[in-house]
CSV table of C-alpha atoms in Angstrom, one decimal:
chain,number,residue,atom,x,y,z
A,272,UNK,CA,178.1,142.6,149.2
A,273,UNK,CA,177.1,139.9,146.6
A,274,UNK,CA,179.0,137.2,148.4
A,275,UNK,CA,177.4,138.2,151.7
A,276,UNK,CA,174.0,138.0,150.0
A,277,UNK,CA,174.7,134.5,148.6
A,278,UNK,CA,176.2,133.4,152.0
A,279,UNK,CA,172.7,134.6,153.6
A,280,UNK,CA,170.7,132.6,151.2
A,281,UNK,CA,172.7,129.5,151.5
A,282,UNK,CA,172.4,129.9,155.6
A,283,UNK,CA,168.7,130.3,155.3
A,284,UNK,CA,168.5,127.1,153.0
A,285,UNK,CA,170.7,124.9,155.3
A,286,UNK,CA,168.5,126.0,158.3
A,287,UNK,CA,165.3,125.1,156.5
A,288,UNK,CA,166.6,121.9,155.2
A,289,UNK,CA,167.7,120.9,158.9
A,290,UNK,CA,164.4,122.0,160.3
A,291,UNK,CA,162.4,119.9,157.9
A,292,UNK,CA,164.7,116.9,158.4
A,293,UNK,CA,164.6,117.0,162.2
A,294,UNK,CA,160.8,117.7,162.6
A,295,UNK,CA,160.0,114.9,159.8
A,296,UNK,CA,161.6,112.2,161.8
A,297,UNK,CA,163.7,111.5,158.9
A,298,UNK,CA,167.3,112.3,158.8
A,299,UNK,CA,170.5,111.2,157.4
A,300,UNK,CA,170.7,109.2,160.6
A,301,UNK,CA,167.7,107.2,159.9
A,302,UNK,CA,164.1,107.2,161.0
A,303,UNK,CA,163.0,107.8,164.7
A,304,UNK,CA,159.9,107.4,166.6
A,305,UNK,CA,159.1,107.3,170.3
A,306,UNK,CA,157.2,104.7,172.4
A,307,UNK,CA,156.4,104.3,176.1
A,308,UNK,CA,158.1,101.0,177.8
A,309,UNK,CA,156.0,99.0,180.0
A,310,UNK,CA,157.8,100.5,183.0
A,311,UNK,CA,157.0,104.0,181.7
A,312,UNK,CA,160.1,105.0,180.2
A,313,UNK,CA,160.3,107.0,176.9
A,314,UNK,CA,162.3,105.1,174.4
A,315,UNK,CA,163.2,105.9,170.7
A,316,UNK,CA,164.1,104.0,167.8
A,317,UNK,CA,167.5,105.8,167.8
A,318,UNK,CA,168.4,104.2,171.2
A,319,UNK,CA,169.1,101.0,169.0
A,320,UNK,CA,171.2,102.2,166.4
A,321,UNK,CA,173.8,99.8,165.3
A,322,UNK,CA,171.2,96.9,165.6
A,323,UNK,CA,168.5,95.8,163.0
A,324,UNK,CA,165.2,96.6,164.6
A,325,UNK,CA,162.0,94.7,164.0
A,326,UNK,CA,159.0,96.9,164.9
A,327,UNK,CA,155.8,94.7,165.5
A,328,UNK,CA,152.5,96.7,165.7
A,329,UNK,CA,149.9,94.7,167.5
A,330,UNK,CA,147.2,94.6,170.1
A,331,UNK,CA,146.3,92.1,172.8
A,332,UNK,CA,143.0,91.3,171.1
A,333,UNK,CA,144.6,90.5,168.0
A,334,UNK,CA,144.6,86.8,167.1
A,335,UNK,CA,146.9,87.0,164.2
A,336,UNK,CA,149.3,88.8,166.4
A,337,UNK,CA,149.7,85.9,168.7
A,338,UNK,CA,150.7,83.8,165.4
A,339,UNK,CA,153.1,86.5,164.6
A,340,UNK,CA,154.7,86.4,168.1
A,341,UNK,CA,155.4,82.8,167.8
A,342,UNK,CA,157.4,83.6,164.6
A,343,UNK,CA,159.0,86.6,166.1
A,344,UNK,CA,160.1,84.1,169.2
A,345,UNK,CA,161.9,82.0,166.5
A,346,UNK,CA,163.7,85.1,165.3
A,347,UNK,CA,164.7,86.2,168.7
A,348,UNK,CA,166.1,82.9,169.4
A,349,UNK,CA,168.2,82.8,166.2
A,350,UNK,CA,169.9,86.3,166.3
A,351,UNK,CA,172.2,87.7,168.8
A,352,UNK,CA,170.9,90.7,170.8
A,353,UNK,CA,174.1,92.6,169.7
A,354,UNK,CA,172.6,92.3,166.0
A,355,UNK,CA,168.8,92.6,166.4
A,356,UNK,CA,166.2,93.9,168.6
A,357,UNK,CA,162.4,93.4,168.4
A,358,UNK,CA,160.2,96.1,169.6
A,359,UNK,CA,156.5,95.1,169.9
A,360,UNK,CA,154.3,98.3,170.3
A,361,UNK,CA,150.7,97.9,171.2
A,362,UNK,CA,149.0,100.3,168.8
A,363,UNK,CA,145.3,100.2,170.8
A,364,UNK,CA,145.8,103.4,172.8
A,365,UNK,CA,143.1,102.1,175.1
A,366,UNK,CA,145.3,99.3,176.4
A,367,UNK,CA,147.9,100.0,179.2
A,368,UNK,CA,151.0,98.5,180.6
A,369,UNK,CA,149.0,96.0,182.9
A,370,UNK,CA,146.9,94.8,179.8
A,371,UNK,CA,150.1,94.1,178.0
A,372,UNK,CA,151.8,92.4,180.9
A,373,UNK,CA,148.5,90.4,181.6
A,374,UNK,CA,148.7,89.3,177.9
A,375,UNK,CA,152.5,88.3,178.4
A,376,UNK,CA,151.5,86.2,181.2
A,377,UNK,CA,148.8,84.6,179.4
A,378,UNK,CA,151.1,83.8,176.6
A,379,UNK,CA,153.4,82.0,178.8
A,380,UNK,CA,150.4,79.8,180.5
A,381,UNK,CA,149.0,79.1,176.8
A,382,UNK,CA,152.2,78.5,174.7
A,383,UNK,CA,154.9,78.1,177.3
A,384,UNK,CA,156.9,80.8,175.7
A,385,UNK,CA,158.1,83.9,177.4
A,386,UNK,CA,158.1,87.0,175.4
A,387,UNK,CA,161.5,88.3,176.4
A,388,UNK,CA,161.9,91.2,173.8
A,389,UNK,CA,161.0,94.8,174.2
A,390,UNK,CA,157.3,95.8,174.8
A,391,UNK,CA,155.8,99.1,174.5
A,392,UNK,CA,152.8,101.5,174.0
A,393,UNK,CA,152.1,103.6,171.0
A,394,UNK,CA,150.5,107.0,171.4
A,395,UNK,CA,149.1,106.8,167.9
A,396,UNK,CA,152.1,108.4,166.2
A,397,UNK,CA,153.8,105.1,165.2
A,398,UNK,CA,150.8,103.4,163.9
A,399,UNK,CA,149.9,106.5,161.9
A,400,UNK,CA,153.3,106.6,160.2
A,401,UNK,CA,154.3,102.9,160.0
A,402,UNK,CA,151.2,100.9,159.9
A,403,UNK,CA,150.6,99.3,156.6
A,404,UNK,CA,147.0,99.3,155.2
A,405,UNK,CA,145.8,99.9,158.8
A,406,UNK,CA,146.0,96.2,159.6
A,407,UNK,CA,147.7,94.2,162.3
A,408,UNK,CA,150.0,92.6,162.8
A,409,UNK,CA,152.2,95.0,160.8
A,410,UNK,CA,156.1,94.7,160.9
A,411,UNK,CA,158.6,97.3,159.8
A,412,UNK,CA,162.1,96.4,159.7
A,413,UNK,CA,165.0,99.2,160.1
A,414,UNK,CA,168.4,98.6,159.3
A,415,UNK,CA,171.4,99.5,161.8
A,416,UNK,CA,171.1,103.1,160.9
A,417,UNK,CA,167.4,103.3,161.2
A,418,UNK,CA,166.5,103.4,157.6
A,419,UNK,CA,163.1,101.6,156.9
A,420,UNK,CA,164.0,98.5,154.8
A,421,UNK,CA,160.7,96.4,155.1
A,422,UNK,CA,157.1,96.7,155.8
A,423,UNK,CA,154.3,94.4,155.5
A,424,UNK,CA,150.9,93.7,157.2
A,425,UNK,CA,149.9,90.2,158.0
A,426,UNK,CA,151.7,87.3,159.4
A,427,UNK,CA,155.3,86.8,158.3
A,428,UNK,CA,157.1,83.4,158.9
A,429,UNK,CA,160.6,83.1,160.1
A,430,UNK,CA,162.3,80.4,157.8
A,431,UNK,CA,159.1,78.5,156.9
A,432,UNK,CA,155.6,79.2,156.2
A,433,UNK,CA,153.5,78.7,159.2
A,434,UNK,CA,150.9,75.9,158.6
A,435,UNK,CA,147.6,77.1,157.0
A,436,UNK,CA,149.2,80.4,155.5
A,437,UNK,CA,149.5,80.9,151.7
A,438,UNK,CA,152.5,79.9,149.8
A,439,UNK,CA,153.6,83.7,149.0
A,440,UNK,CA,153.9,84.6,152.8
A,441,UNK,CA,156.9,86.6,153.2
A,442,UNK,CA,159.7,84.9,155.2
A,443,UNK,CA,161.8,86.9,157.7
A,444,UNK,CA,165.2,85.0,157.7
A,445,UNK,CA,166.4,86.2,154.2
A,446,UNK,CA,165.5,89.8,154.8
A,447,UNK,CA,167.3,89.8,158.3
A,448,UNK,CA,170.4,87.9,156.8
A,449,UNK,CA,170.8,90.5,154.1
A,450,UNK,CA,170.8,93.2,156.7
A,451,UNK,CA,173.0,91.3,159.5
A,452,UNK,CA,176.2,90.2,157.4
């Protein structure tokens, strides 16, 4: 009888632990979030397990976000798609897929750079959980298991500090090189 009671208490504890882990979005297998791709597909951070993921939180009207995309393009050109993925999620829930596509077309016309990584839209849940200080751009970097490794608001450089930014600007290459070995 005592063994059965102990087993029941242990079972209840295990079930509660699993439920809390699942509903908090943080499990032993890492963080997870959901976004809508530009073609309307529901995508998850967990779809990219095995890769380092840079989550870029931005909006089409954000000037500093354009500068961040120039730096992200350098990242995208220097790492294999087998190792790293960039997900730029528009956090302005008023903007839609067409507005983002128009921005991407404008970016090509103005910078002669195609933004070829993954773009999507946030329903508010990603920015609520991961946006640092309520500012954009904000980057979050997740390791291959989906664990949050880095998060920072503002512009980060790739290997060099972009002109006009302070000397304490974070560089992404050392962070990414540590994760991609």
